[in-house]
Each structure stands twice: as C-alpha cells, then as structure tokens.
Amino acid sequence: MTGPSSLPVREPTRQRVLRAARQALHVLAVELGTPTEPGTPLFGGVRNPWLRRLPYVVAFAFAVSLLPTTITVLSHDYGLGGGVAGALATAQTAPLLLAVTRPLQAWWVIFTADVVCALALTLVDGVVGRAWPWPPMEIVGYLALMLALSLRERGRTLIAVWLTTGVAGILSEGMTPDGSDGTWVLLFVLAGVVLLMGATLRERGDAQRKLIEQETISEAERARRTLLEERTRIARELHDVVAHHMSLITVQADSAPYRISGIPREAEEEFGSIAATARESLAEMRRLLGVLRSEETERHGGPEKAPQPGIGMLAKLVEGTVRAGVPVELSLPGDRVPLEPAVDLSAYRIVQEALANVVRHAPGARTRVSVTTAADGSRLTVLVVNSPPPAPSAPLEAAGTGHGLIGMRERVRLVDGSLDTGPLPDGGFRVAAQLPLSPPPAPAASLSPKDSDSV
C-alpha cells in the first residue's frame, strides 16, 4: 500500500498550456525555417524550355508592375514619405524575383515588410477611410507569392505560413485606426484558397510524374522479362538438339569396344570414360532444363516430345498461314542443303515469327518467303517480305508485345548471324536474316591435335 506522497502530482493547467504553446511555436519555427529544395527553380524539371522560363517572366511582370504602383499609393494616397514608401515598396515587390528559386525566404522578407508597412501606416493620417493593414497592391503581391510557395513547399509549411498570416491579422485588430477598412480577413481567406489550389496542382503533377516513372520502369521490366522468356524458350528448344548429339557420343563410346576389334585395354577405358562424361553432361543439362521450364509448361504436359522443326517443315507452316487468310509464296533451295541443327531451327523460327506478325498486324497482305544459299555455300539467307494490308482490313493487334522481333534477334545472335528488319516505303515490312552455314568459330581454349585424335 502506497502512501499519499507516492501519488503522481498533476501538472497545473497553465503549465500544460504553456508547454503545448512552446511546442507549437517550435514546430512553427522549424517549418518556416526549413525550405524545400532551395535554389531549384520552379518548373526546373520541365523539358519545354519556354515553360521553364515562365516563372521568371511572371515574377518579373509582377515586380515591375507592383513596384511603381506601391510607391505611388503609399506616398500619395496614404501620405508616407517618399524615401520610406520607396524602401517599403522595394522590400514588398523585389523579393518576388527570389520566389522563383527560394519562395520561403522571399516570404520572410515580404511578410516582414508588409508588417512594418502596416505599423508605419498607423503613424500617418492617410489611412483613414482606406484599406489596412494590407493595402490592395500588397494583397496582389502576397497572393502571387502564395502561389509560388504552394508549388514548392510541403503541406505543413503552407499551413504554418497561412496561420502566421492569420495571427498577424488578428493581432492587428487591436490597433486598427479609426475609419479604416480592415482587410486581414480578406487576405487570410484568399491566401488559403490560393495555397490550397497550388498544393492540389502540385500533388497532381507529382502523381502524374510518378505514374510516368512507374510506367517507364514497368516497360523496361517488361522488355527484360520478354527477353528472358525468349532466351528460355530458345534454350528449351536447343536442348533436344544438343541432347541428340550427346546421346550419339554416349552410344558410340559404349559400343566402340564391340564394333572395333583389337583395340587396346587403355582405349577401352578411355571410351568408357567418354561415355560416362557424356551421361553426366546429359544429366546436368536435364537438370538445367528443369530450372528453365516455366510452371505453365510443366502443368500442360511437361517436356516437349515433338522433334524440333527446320526449313523442311516450312511448306506445312506456309500452308497453315494461307488457311489463315494470308496469301504466301514460298521459295526454297532446289537441292537439300545440310544445315547445322541450330541454324535449321533458327531459320524456321524466324519465318514462323515473321508470318505470325503478318497475321497479327497486316492480315490479308501478300507475303513472300524466300530461303536461299550463297554461291560459296557460306551462309543461308531468310527473307520475308509482305506488302501493305488491303484497305478494308484492320490489324488484329494495334501494338504487339515485341516477342517476335526479340526472338528473331536472339536466335540470329545465337548462331552468329545478322538480322535486318524494318518498314518498306510502300507500307509493307521486311525481315532479312543472314545465317552462317558453318558453325561459329571455336573458343580460344580449344582441344589440342593430340586430344582430338584420342576422341
């Protein structure tokens, strides 16, 4: 049981109010003394050069027009001395030029000048029957400054500026000259409206800019994902080609002691080592292929069982495209050309992607597919050219995903070839690929003649 001395002592209400007031003043001072991006011009990130210069033009127009008007009104209408009127007018209008890059600092100067001007007007007789504490030209300049502030500073700073303006007006009520028209309520309301409108426009612009940035990032990620998907698909297709050769190596190495009589014991062991290495390579390649396969591919039947196509199947591909409504002419080499499996597969896929693009984007366009070999037998040329689509037809897809051209480039790069694509002057499109008939040069770390003989 605790005694009366252990009970918490309640803080007096006056002290709590004073502490809360000190905290509020501290927050107010921090917000009013911490500008956002000082030195950065308004609209500095806009690409249009004329729009970047607009804040300077507007600030210059306000300063040039308000300076002589303020001097004239303060000296002739309110009766201030010429020197005092000129100094106050300069302090109230010239900082508008500073507001383009440092609006919060400009507000300090202009607000202080406006308060000093209000106090100075109480010492002259011309204020009777006129606006006080803020003359009309001061209200115009102050609202222009509020617009610059709202386009730059954060919300808490804008609230602090608005409340400071209202507090200054409330304090002026106790010393309002007789017969003058109070304008502090008008300025307080108009300043709040301008700050709210400017902050709304700034937040909307920030949201649009972030949306554009996000769309740019998404487009880059989509292009990267498309490229990875195409490379994965090519890797899956080439797996069967490489696996076929590795299987032949394994079978030949295993059967060599039975097919070749009289080979030494060391040679039999060497063939056995070759077969074991080939089997290990096949196992590693199958594991790698399992990583590359997508979940959707595995869900719809697992590994592909059909043999990989080549240019020998182009006639069947063209026949299907003609049934889809695209008139296609096919020209193939007269003699059967021995092709590397990767080149044969790449040639077929390039024609397949090109015809698919014609069906999507130019339905009904006459198309010519030509596969020729160079006179020296060094390269294979694949050419797909389509004319403009008939006038009544419309594209099935206005904008594609980009998979077709990306896939073509990756396949051509795989076999060390070249690709040229682009629109034709008559409105058609052309796809031309040069594929080497001989395999790409071997890496620098190649086998020595002795190792080649042993294999």
Tab-separated table of C-alpha atoms in Angstrom:
chain	number	residue	atom	x	y	z
A	1	MET	CA	0.000	0.000	0.000
A	2	THR	CA	1.467	3.290	-1.071
A	3	GLY	CA	1.275	6.478	0.913
A	4	PRO	CA	-0.078	9.824	-0.212
A	5	SER	CA	3.423	11.008	-1.070
A	6	SER	CA	3.687	8.405	-3.884
A	7	LEU	CA	0.669	9.738	-5.796
A	8	PRO	CA	1.546	11.481	-9.111
A	9	VAL	CA	1.445	15.228	-8.941
A	10	ARG	CA	-0.826	16.704	-11.601
A	11	GLU	CA	0.714	19.438	-13.655
A	12	PRO	CA	-1.205	22.703	-13.452
A	13	THR	CA	-3.355	23.519	-16.459
A	14	ARG	CA	-1.482	26.741	-17.102
A	15	GLN	CA	1.847	24.920	-17.356
A	16	ARG	CA	0.391	22.344	-19.750
A	17	VAL	CA	-0.978	25.107	-21.949
A	18	LEU	CA	2.342	26.944	-21.930
A	19	ARG	CA	4.258	23.781	-22.770
A	20	ALA	CA	1.874	22.992	-25.641
A	21	ALA	CA	2.227	26.565	-26.890
A	22	ARG	CA	6.032	26.325	-26.792
A	23	GLN	CA	5.930	23.060	-28.731
A	24	ALA	CA	3.600	24.573	-31.312
A	25	LEU	CA	5.871	27.591	-31.710
A	26	HIS	CA	8.871	25.292	-32.073
A	27	VAL	CA	7.161	23.293	-34.820
A	28	LEU	CA	6.081	26.532	-36.492
A	29	ALA	CA	9.639	27.886	-36.424
A	30	VAL	CA	11.051	24.649	-37.833
A	31	GLU	CA	8.544	24.565	-40.693
A	32	LEU	CA	9.038	28.229	-41.545
A	33	GLY	CA	12.815	27.903	-41.374
A	34	THR	CA	13.267	24.733	-43.435
A	35	PRO	CA	12.763	25.399	-47.150
A	36	THR	CA	12.271	22.602	-49.672
A	37	GLU	CA	14.877	22.325	-52.452
A	38	PRO	CA	16.302	25.844	-52.052
A	39	GLY	CA	17.888	27.139	-55.244
A	40	THR	CA	15.940	24.858	-57.575
A	41	PRO	CA	13.802	26.932	-59.980
A	42	LEU	CA	10.079	26.331	-60.240
A	43	PHE	CA	9.352	24.124	-63.259
A	44	GLY	CA	13.063	23.313	-63.379
A	45	GLY	CA	12.379	19.688	-64.300
A	46	VAL	CA	10.117	20.521	-67.244
A	47	ARG	CA	11.532	19.635	-70.672
A	48	ASN	CA	9.898	22.521	-72.531
A	49	PRO	CA	12.349	25.474	-72.347
A	50	TRP	CA	9.575	28.059	-72.691
A	51	LEU	CA	7.679	26.556	-69.773
A	52	ARG	CA	10.862	26.600	-67.658
A	53	ARG	CA	11.196	30.344	-68.279
A	54	LEU	CA	7.547	31.046	-67.429
A	55	PRO	CA	8.055	31.537	-63.631
A	56	TYR	CA	10.780	34.129	-64.286
A	57	VAL	CA	8.564	36.024	-66.731
A	58	VAL	CA	5.593	36.031	-64.338
A	59	ALA	CA	7.714	37.099	-61.346
A	60	PHE	CA	9.343	39.889	-63.367
A	61	ALA	CA	5.944	41.127	-64.580
A	62	PHE	CA	4.557	41.262	-61.030
A	63	ALA	CA	7.658	43.002	-59.629
A	64	VAL	CA	7.859	45.600	-62.405
A	65	SER	CA	4.142	46.421	-62.274
A	66	LEU	CA	3.733	46.442	-58.482
A	67	LEU	CA	6.850	48.445	-57.581
A	68	PRO	CA	5.841	51.852	-59.030
A	69	THR	CA	2.183	51.274	-58.109
A	70	THR	CA	3.086	50.593	-54.469
A	71	ILE	CA	5.337	53.641	-54.248
A	72	THR	CA	2.621	55.864	-55.698
A	73	VAL	CA	-0.149	54.535	-53.451
A	74	LEU	CA	1.908	54.668	-50.232
A	75	SER	CA	3.219	58.170	-50.851
A	76	HIS	CA	0.231	59.927	-52.472
A	77	ASP	CA	-2.785	58.088	-51.042
A	78	TYR	CA	-1.535	57.107	-47.588
A	79	GLY	CA	0.813	60.042	-47.088
A	80	LEU	CA	4.073	58.177	-46.335
A	81	GLY	CA	7.325	59.954	-47.077
A	82	GLY	CA	8.905	59.289	-50.435
A	83	GLY	CA	12.006	57.584	-49.043
A	84	VAL	CA	10.042	55.353	-46.662
A	85	ALA	CA	7.492	54.495	-49.351
A	86	GLY	CA	10.245	53.587	-51.825
A	87	ALA	CA	12.082	51.373	-49.323
A	88	LEU	CA	8.945	49.537	-48.235
A	89	ALA	CA	7.716	49.115	-51.805
A	90	THR	CA	11.059	47.651	-52.847
A	91	ALA	CA	11.060	45.213	-49.916
A	92	GLN	CA	7.494	44.159	-50.761
A	93	THR	CA	7.949	43.588	-54.520
A	94	ALA	CA	11.600	42.882	-55.374
A	95	PRO	CA	11.679	39.533	-53.457
A	96	LEU	CA	9.083	38.204	-55.916
A	97	LEU	CA	12.033	37.591	-58.247
A	98	LEU	CA	13.629	35.494	-55.491
A	99	ALA	CA	10.412	33.485	-55.134
A	100	VAL	CA	11.213	31.574	-58.338
A	101	THR	CA	14.057	29.712	-56.619
A	102	ARG	CA	13.587	30.409	-52.881
A	103	PRO	CA	9.912	31.189	-52.204
A	104	LEU	CA	10.087	30.604	-48.441
A	105	GLN	CA	12.957	33.074	-47.987
A	106	ALA	CA	11.087	35.559	-50.186
A	107	TRP	CA	8.037	35.138	-47.949
A	108	TRP	CA	10.057	36.089	-44.862
A	109	VAL	CA	11.188	39.333	-46.498
A	110	ILE	CA	7.804	40.275	-47.948
A	111	PHE	CA	5.830	39.338	-44.810
A	112	THR	CA	8.186	41.367	-42.614
A	113	ALA	CA	7.953	44.324	-44.991
A	114	ASP	CA	4.144	44.109	-45.003
A	115	VAL	CA	4.012	44.104	-41.181
A	116	VAL	CA	6.415	47.051	-40.963
A	117	CYS	CA	4.359	48.898	-43.581
A	118	ALA	CA	1.159	48.277	-41.586
A	119	LEU	CA	2.792	49.725	-38.472
A	120	ALA	CA	4.116	52.720	-40.425
A	121	LEU	CA	0.662	53.487	-41.810
A	122	THR	CA	-0.713	53.869	-38.279
A	123	LEU	CA	1.533	56.932	-37.874
A	124	VAL	CA	0.026	58.882	-40.799
A	125	ASP	CA	-3.418	60.336	-41.336
A	126	GLY	CA	-3.952	58.972	-44.851
A	127	VAL	CA	-5.047	55.552	-43.598
A	128	VAL	CA	-8.467	56.859	-42.566
A	129	GLY	CA	-11.078	55.522	-44.957
A	130	ARG	CA	-8.571	53.240	-46.697
A	131	ALA	CA	-7.622	49.548	-46.583
A	132	TRP	CA	-5.496	48.485	-43.626
A	133	PRO	CA	-3.366	46.568	-42.570
A	134	TRP	CA	-2.876	45.215	-46.103
A	135	PRO	CA	-3.331	47.722	-48.947
A	136	PRO	CA	-4.668	46.301	-52.255
A	137	MET	CA	-1.275	46.165	-54.028
A	138	GLU	CA	0.204	44.250	-51.083
A	139	ILE	CA	-2.629	41.704	-51.321
A	140	VAL	CA	-1.906	41.129	-55.025
A	141	GLY	CA	1.817	40.609	-54.464
A	142	TYR	CA	1.201	38.392	-51.427
A	143	LEU	CA	-1.175	36.120	-53.363
A	144	ALA	CA	1.391	35.766	-56.160
A	145	LEU	CA	3.916	34.755	-53.510
A	146	MET	CA	1.444	32.216	-52.067
A	147	LEU	CA	1.175	30.579	-55.474
A	148	ALA	CA	4.952	30.182	-55.703
A	149	LEU	CA	5.047	28.801	-52.150
A	150	SER	CA	2.305	26.255	-52.817
A	151	LEU	CA	4.122	24.914	-55.871
A	152	ARG	CA	7.301	24.242	-53.904
A	153	GLU	CA	6.839	23.787	-50.135
A	154	ARG	CA	5.330	20.832	-48.277
A	155	GLY	CA	1.862	20.945	-46.730
A	156	ARG	CA	2.939	21.610	-43.128
A	157	THR	CA	4.958	24.633	-44.216
A	158	LEU	CA	1.995	26.019	-46.159
A	159	ILE	CA	-0.239	25.623	-43.109
A	160	ALA	CA	2.359	27.417	-40.963
A	161	VAL	CA	2.523	30.327	-43.444
A	162	TRP	CA	-1.263	30.566	-43.600
A	163	LEU	CA	-1.655	30.505	-39.806
A	164	THR	CA	1.091	33.113	-39.379
A	165	THR	CA	-0.730	35.353	-41.822
A	166	GLY	CA	-3.961	34.924	-39.844
A	167	VAL	CA	-2.274	35.560	-36.489
A	168	ALA	CA	-0.744	38.789	-37.817
A	169	GLY	CA	-4.204	39.906	-38.958
A	170	ILE	CA	-5.807	39.046	-35.618
A	171	LEU	CA	-3.153	40.975	-33.720
A	172	SER	CA	-3.742	43.985	-35.981
A	173	GLU	CA	-7.365	44.181	-34.793
A	174	GLY	CA	-6.263	45.732	-31.510
A	175	MET	CA	-4.567	48.660	-33.248
A	176	THR	CA	-6.803	49.301	-36.261
A	177	PRO	CA	-7.016	53.070	-36.960
A	178	ASP	CA	-10.459	54.624	-36.739
A	179	GLY	CA	-12.286	54.839	-40.034
A	180	SER	CA	-10.037	52.356	-41.893
A	181	ASP	CA	-11.302	49.279	-43.740
A	182	GLY	CA	-9.913	46.013	-42.285
A	183	THR	CA	-8.516	43.714	-44.959
A	184	TRP	CA	-6.850	40.992	-42.924
A	185	VAL	CA	-9.846	38.604	-43.219
A	186	LEU	CA	-9.879	39.059	-46.993
A	187	LEU	CA	-6.166	38.275	-47.287
A	188	PHE	CA	-6.454	35.341	-44.888
A	189	VAL	CA	-9.238	33.723	-46.916
A	190	LEU	CA	-7.701	34.418	-50.338
A	191	ALA	CA	-4.280	33.183	-49.215
A	192	GLY	CA	-5.854	29.918	-48.001
A	193	VAL	CA	-7.656	29.420	-51.321
A	194	VAL	CA	-4.511	30.058	-53.376
A	195	LEU	CA	-2.389	27.786	-51.172
A	196	LEU	CA	-4.955	25.007	-51.431
A	197	MET	CA	-5.257	25.310	-55.212
A	198	GLY	CA	-1.494	25.421	-55.727
A	199	ALA	CA	-0.874	22.451	-53.413
A	200	THR	CA	-3.542	20.460	-55.256
A	201	LEU	CA	-1.947	21.227	-58.624
A	202	ARG	CA	1.490	20.294	-57.275
A	203	GLU	CA	0.271	16.985	-55.846
A	204	ARG	CA	-1.460	16.169	-59.097
A	205	GLY	CA	1.699	16.921	-61.047
A	206	ASP	CA	3.769	14.797	-58.656
A	207	ALA	CA	1.305	11.922	-59.038
A	208	GLN	CA	1.444	12.134	-62.824
A	209	ARG	CA	5.238	12.266	-62.776
A	210	LYS	CA	5.437	9.229	-60.507
A	211	LEU	CA	2.983	7.405	-62.745
A	212	ILE	CA	5.127	8.147	-65.800
A	213	GLU	CA	8.233	6.968	-63.954
A	214	GLN	CA	6.461	3.786	-62.880
A	215	GLU	CA	5.278	3.162	-66.437
A	216	THR	CA	8.828	3.637	-67.699
A	217	ILE	CA	10.154	1.190	-65.108
A	218	SER	CA	7.370	-1.272	-65.916
A	219	GLU	CA	8.131	-1.006	-69.624
A	220	ALA	CA	11.814	-1.700	-69.002
A	221	GLU	CA	10.964	-4.656	-66.751
A	222	ARG	CA	8.515	-5.954	-69.337
A	223	ALA	CA	11.158	-5.751	-72.070
A	224	ARG	CA	13.668	-7.506	-69.832
A	225	ARG	CA	11.160	-10.221	-68.942
A	226	THR	CA	10.306	-10.684	-72.609
A	227	LEU	CA	13.983	-11.091	-73.459
A	228	LEU	CA	14.471	-13.649	-70.691
A	229	GLU	CA	11.392	-15.579	-71.794
A	230	GLU	CA	12.647	-15.727	-75.359
A	231	ARG	CA	16.094	-16.897	-74.262
A	232	THR	CA	14.493	-19.545	-72.068
A	233	ARG	CA	12.318	-20.764	-74.927
A	234	ILE	CA	15.327	-20.941	-77.245
A	235	ALA	CA	17.282	-22.846	-74.607
A	236	ARG	CA	14.466	-25.371	-74.233
A	237	GLU	CA	14.292	-25.915	-77.988
A	238	LEU	CA	18.047	-26.303	-78.371
A	239	HIS	CA	18.116	-28.831	-75.546
A	240	ASP	CA	16.814	-31.552	-77.859
A	241	VAL	CA	19.422	-30.689	-80.490
A	242	VAL	CA	22.318	-30.869	-78.030
A	243	ALA	CA	20.884	-33.909	-76.257
A	244	HIS	CA	20.721	-35.775	-79.559
A	245	HIS	CA	24.437	-35.227	-80.200
A	246	MET	CA	25.373	-36.124	-76.628
A	247	SER	CA	23.340	-39.326	-76.879
A	248	LEU	CA	25.187	-40.266	-80.065
A	249	ILE	CA	28.507	-39.718	-78.320
A	250	THR	CA	27.423	-41.936	-75.436
A	251	VAL	CA	26.212	-44.744	-77.708
A	252	GLN	CA	29.314	-44.622	-79.914
A	253	ALA	CA	31.670	-44.618	-76.945
A	254	ASP	CA	29.830	-47.516	-75.240
A	255	SER	CA	29.661	-49.623	-78.391
A	256	ALA	CA	33.216	-48.898	-79.638
A	257	PRO	CA	34.810	-51.972	-77.919
A	258	TYR	CA	32.201	-54.220	-79.593
A	259	ARG	CA	32.332	-52.591	-83.025
A	260	ILE	CA	36.098	-52.271	-83.258
A	261	SER	CA	38.180	-55.411	-82.717
A	262	GLY	CA	41.646	-55.481	-81.313
A	263	ILE	CA	41.639	-52.136	-79.539
A	264	PRO	CA	43.964	-51.894	-76.530
A	265	ARG	CA	42.756	-52.032	-72.937
A	266	GLU	CA	43.689	-48.372	-72.430
A	267	ALA	CA	41.467	-47.370	-75.367
A	268	GLU	CA	38.506	-49.311	-73.931
A	269	GLU	CA	38.927	-47.468	-70.637
A	270	GLU	CA	39.148	-44.156	-72.496
A	271	PHE	CA	35.907	-44.876	-74.391
A	272	GLY	CA	34.240	-45.816	-71.104
A	273	SER	CA	35.374	-42.517	-69.579
A	274	ILE	CA	33.999	-40.624	-72.583
A	275	ALA	CA	30.629	-42.376	-72.256
A	276	ALA	CA	30.449	-41.661	-68.509
A	277	THR	CA	31.279	-37.998	-69.061
A	278	ALA	CA	28.622	-37.740	-71.771
A	279	ARG	CA	25.995	-39.287	-69.495
A	280	GLU	CA	26.904	-36.861	-66.710
A	281	SER	CA	26.608	-33.970	-69.149
A	282	LEU	CA	23.149	-35.161	-70.230
A	283	ALA	CA	22.041	-35.363	-66.608
A	284	GLU	CA	23.344	-31.851	-65.864
A	285	MET	CA	21.645	-30.484	-68.946
A	286	ARG	CA	18.314	-32.056	-67.976
A	287	ARG	CA	18.578	-30.513	-64.510
A	288	LEU	CA	19.301	-27.119	-66.062
A	289	LEU	CA	16.358	-27.524	-68.404
A	290	GLY	CA	14.116	-28.245	-65.413
A	291	VAL	CA	15.089	-24.848	-63.977
A	292	LEU	CA	14.403	-23.070	-67.263
A	293	ARG	CA	10.993	-24.618	-67.828
A	294	SER	CA	8.113	-22.471	-66.640
A	295	GLU	CA	5.435	-23.770	-64.300
A	296	GLU	CA	2.839	-23.353	-67.008
A	297	THR	CA	4.852	-25.529	-69.406
A	298	GLU	CA	5.156	-28.296	-66.829
A	299	ARG	CA	1.452	-28.008	-65.973
A	300	HIS	CA	0.441	-28.501	-69.588
A	301	GLY	CA	2.213	-31.707	-70.332
A	302	GLY	CA	5.786	-31.318	-69.151
A	303	PRO	CA	8.727	-31.575	-71.580
A	304	GLU	CA	8.057	-31.295	-75.277
A	305	LYS	CA	8.209	-34.603	-77.119
A	306	ALA	CA	7.951	-33.451	-80.726
A	307	PRO	CA	11.143	-33.135	-82.792
A	308	GLN	CA	12.443	-29.649	-83.443
A	309	PRO	CA	11.345	-28.205	-86.819
A	310	GLY	CA	13.556	-26.973	-89.641
A	311	ILE	CA	13.255	-25.471	-93.095
A	312	GLY	CA	11.938	-28.797	-94.340
A	313	MET	CA	8.696	-28.027	-92.481
A	314	LEU	CA	8.260	-24.528	-93.925
A	315	ALA	CA	5.829	-25.770	-96.563
A	316	LYS	CA	3.476	-27.020	-93.855
A	317	LEU	CA	3.863	-23.726	-91.969
A	318	VAL	CA	3.040	-21.708	-95.089
A	319	GLU	CA	0.022	-23.907	-95.777
A	320	GLY	CA	-1.384	-23.124	-92.328
A	321	THR	CA	-0.762	-19.402	-92.834
A	322	VAL	CA	-2.616	-19.460	-96.173
A	323	ARG	CA	-5.586	-21.088	-94.448
A	324	ALA	CA	-5.499	-18.140	-92.005
A	325	GLY	CA	-6.187	-15.757	-94.908
A	326	VAL	CA	-2.664	-14.574	-95.783
A	327	PRO	CA	-1.524	-15.321	-99.360
A	328	VAL	CA	2.077	-16.558	-99.066
A	329	GLU	CA	4.583	-17.548	-101.745
A	330	LEU	CA	7.407	-19.877	-100.683
A	331	SER	CA	10.753	-20.284	-102.384
A	332	LEU	CA	13.236	-22.911	-101.110
A	333	PRO	CA	16.642	-24.059	-102.383
A	334	GLY	CA	16.408	-26.649	-105.152
A	335	ASP	CA	18.873	-29.035	-103.558
A	336	ARG	CA	18.740	-30.217	-99.973
A	337	VAL	CA	21.229	-28.135	-98.019
A	338	PRO	CA	22.884	-29.774	-94.966
A	339	LEU	CA	22.377	-27.379	-92.060
A	340	GLU	CA	23.570	-27.256	-88.512
A	341	PRO	CA	20.634	-28.094	-86.204
A	342	ALA	CA	20.758	-24.682	-84.530
A	343	VAL	CA	20.776	-22.888	-87.907
A	344	ASP	CA	17.945	-25.078	-89.225
A	345	LEU	CA	15.819	-24.379	-86.150
A	346	SER	CA	16.597	-20.644	-86.181
A	347	ALA	CA	15.631	-20.307	-89.854
A	348	TYR	CA	12.278	-21.993	-89.221
A	349	ARG	CA	11.513	-19.902	-86.126
A	350	ILE	CA	12.376	-16.640	-87.888
A	351	VAL	CA	9.928	-17.416	-90.695
A	352	GLN	CA	7.338	-18.545	-88.148
A	353	GLU	CA	7.619	-15.301	-86.136
A	354	ALA	CA	7.555	-13.162	-89.285
A	355	LEU	CA	4.411	-14.840	-90.612
A	356	ALA	CA	2.768	-14.560	-87.187
A	357	ASN	CA	3.442	-10.814	-87.222
A	358	VAL	CA	1.876	-10.539	-90.687
A	359	VAL	CA	-1.252	-12.326	-89.465
A	360	ARG	CA	-1.484	-10.039	-86.406
A	361	HIS	CA	-0.631	-6.660	-87.884
A	362	ALA	CA	-1.275	-6.935	-91.643
A	363	PRO	CA	-3.973	-9.583	-92.217
A	364	GLY	CA	-4.517	-10.352	-95.867
A	365	ALA	CA	-1.216	-8.808	-97.035
A	366	ARG	CA	0.587	-10.671	-99.817
A	367	THR	CA	3.769	-12.190	-98.403
A	368	ARG	CA	6.837	-13.738	-99.995
A	369	VAL	CA	9.109	-16.156	-98.108
A	370	SER	CA	12.476	-16.896	-99.666
A	371	VAL	CA	15.229	-19.166	-98.342
A	372	THR	CA	18.423	-19.150	-100.422
A	373	THR	CA	22.044	-20.117	-100.025
A	374	ALA	CA	25.063	-18.074	-101.054
A	375	ALA	CA	27.024	-19.128	-104.134
A	376	ASP	CA	30.027	-20.035	-101.994
A	377	GLY	CA	27.863	-22.008	-99.568
A	378	SER	CA	28.893	-19.869	-96.600
A	379	ARG	CA	25.535	-18.519	-95.461
A	380	LEU	CA	21.797	-19.008	-95.591
A	381	THR	CA	19.537	-16.041	-96.381
A	382	VAL	CA	15.998	-15.972	-94.983
A	383	LEU	CA	13.796	-13.228	-96.440
A	384	VAL	CA	10.169	-12.500	-95.515
A	385	VAL	CA	8.548	-9.506	-97.239
A	386	ASN	CA	4.905	-8.519	-97.012
A	387	SER	CA	3.006	-5.840	-98.901
A	388	PRO	CA	0.674	-3.318	-97.233
A	389	PRO	CA	-2.556	-4.885	-95.962
A	390	PRO	CA	-5.691	-4.444	-98.048
A	391	ALA	CA	-7.555	-1.207	-97.317
A	392	PRO	CA	-10.733	-2.739	-95.842
A	393	SER	CA	-8.858	-4.886	-93.291
A	394	ALA	CA	-7.717	-3.727	-89.878
A	395	PRO	CA	-4.851	-5.098	-87.743
A	396	LEU	CA	-5.820	-7.777	-85.277
A	397	GLU	CA	-3.402	-6.149	-82.811
A	398	ALA	CA	-2.676	-2.411	-82.869
A	399	ALA	CA	0.515	-2.826	-80.820
A	400	GLY	CA	2.393	-6.057	-80.260
A	401	THR	CA	4.325	-7.275	-77.252
A	402	GLY	CA	7.663	-7.280	-79.035
A	403	HIS	CA	8.248	-11.013	-78.559
A	404	GLY	CA	8.632	-11.650	-82.308
A	405	LEU	CA	11.498	-9.309	-83.104
A	406	ILE	CA	13.230	-10.055	-79.799
A	407	GLY	CA	13.062	-13.775	-80.522
A	408	MET	CA	14.470	-13.262	-84.018
A	409	ARG	CA	17.400	-11.210	-82.735
A	410	GLU	CA	18.242	-13.761	-80.051
A	411	ARG	CA	18.178	-16.667	-82.500
A	412	VAL	CA	20.337	-14.824	-85.017
A	413	ARG	CA	22.797	-13.838	-82.297
A	414	LEU	CA	22.935	-17.458	-81.128
A	415	VAL	CA	24.331	-18.685	-84.463
A	416	ASP	CA	26.499	-15.581	-85.051
A	417	GLY	CA	24.349	-14.234	-87.885
A	418	SER	CA	22.807	-10.870	-88.738
A	419	LEU	CA	19.236	-9.548	-88.881
A	420	ASP	CA	17.731	-6.587	-90.717
A	421	THR	CA	14.087	-5.605	-90.119
A	422	GLY	CA	12.072	-2.520	-90.906
A	423	PRO	CA	9.162	-0.983	-92.820
A	424	LEU	CA	9.217	-0.555	-96.573
A	425	PRO	CA	8.438	2.699	-98.451
A	426	ASP	CA	5.151	1.282	-99.775
A	427	GLY	CA	3.903	0.457	-96.267
A	428	GLY	CA	4.982	-3.171	-96.121
A	429	PHE	CA	7.549	-4.817	-93.875
A	430	ARG	CA	10.781	-6.707	-94.448
A	431	VAL	CA	12.637	-9.308	-92.376
A	432	ALA	CA	16.032	-10.434	-93.666
A	433	ALA	CA	18.341	-12.787	-91.777
A	434	GLN	CA	21.827	-13.974	-92.701
A	435	LEU	CA	22.730	-17.275	-91.009
A	436	PRO	CA	26.166	-18.908	-91.396
A	437	LEU	CA	26.093	-22.451	-92.750
A	438	SER	CA	29.320	-23.327	-90.956
A	439	PRO	CA	29.354	-23.374	-87.154
A	440	PRO	CA	30.756	-20.346	-85.302
A	441	PRO	CA	34.500	-20.345	-84.582
A	442	ALA	CA	35.535	-22.392	-81.569
A	443	PRO	CA	36.579	-20.658	-78.324
A	444	ALA	CA	40.204	-19.870	-77.621
A	445	ALA	CA	40.542	-22.784	-75.220
A	446	SER	CA	40.216	-25.481	-77.918
A	447	LEU	CA	41.425	-29.074	-77.894
A	448	SER	CA	44.952	-29.859	-78.988
A	449	PRO	CA	45.536	-32.151	-82.038
A	450	LYS	CA	46.566	-34.959	-79.710
A	451	ASP	CA	43.349	-34.672	-77.706
A	452	SER	CA	41.324	-34.540	-80.922
A	453	ASP	CA	42.900	-37.732	-82.186
A	454	SER	CA	42.156	-39.507	-78.922
A	455	VAL	CA	38.492	-38.535	-79.091
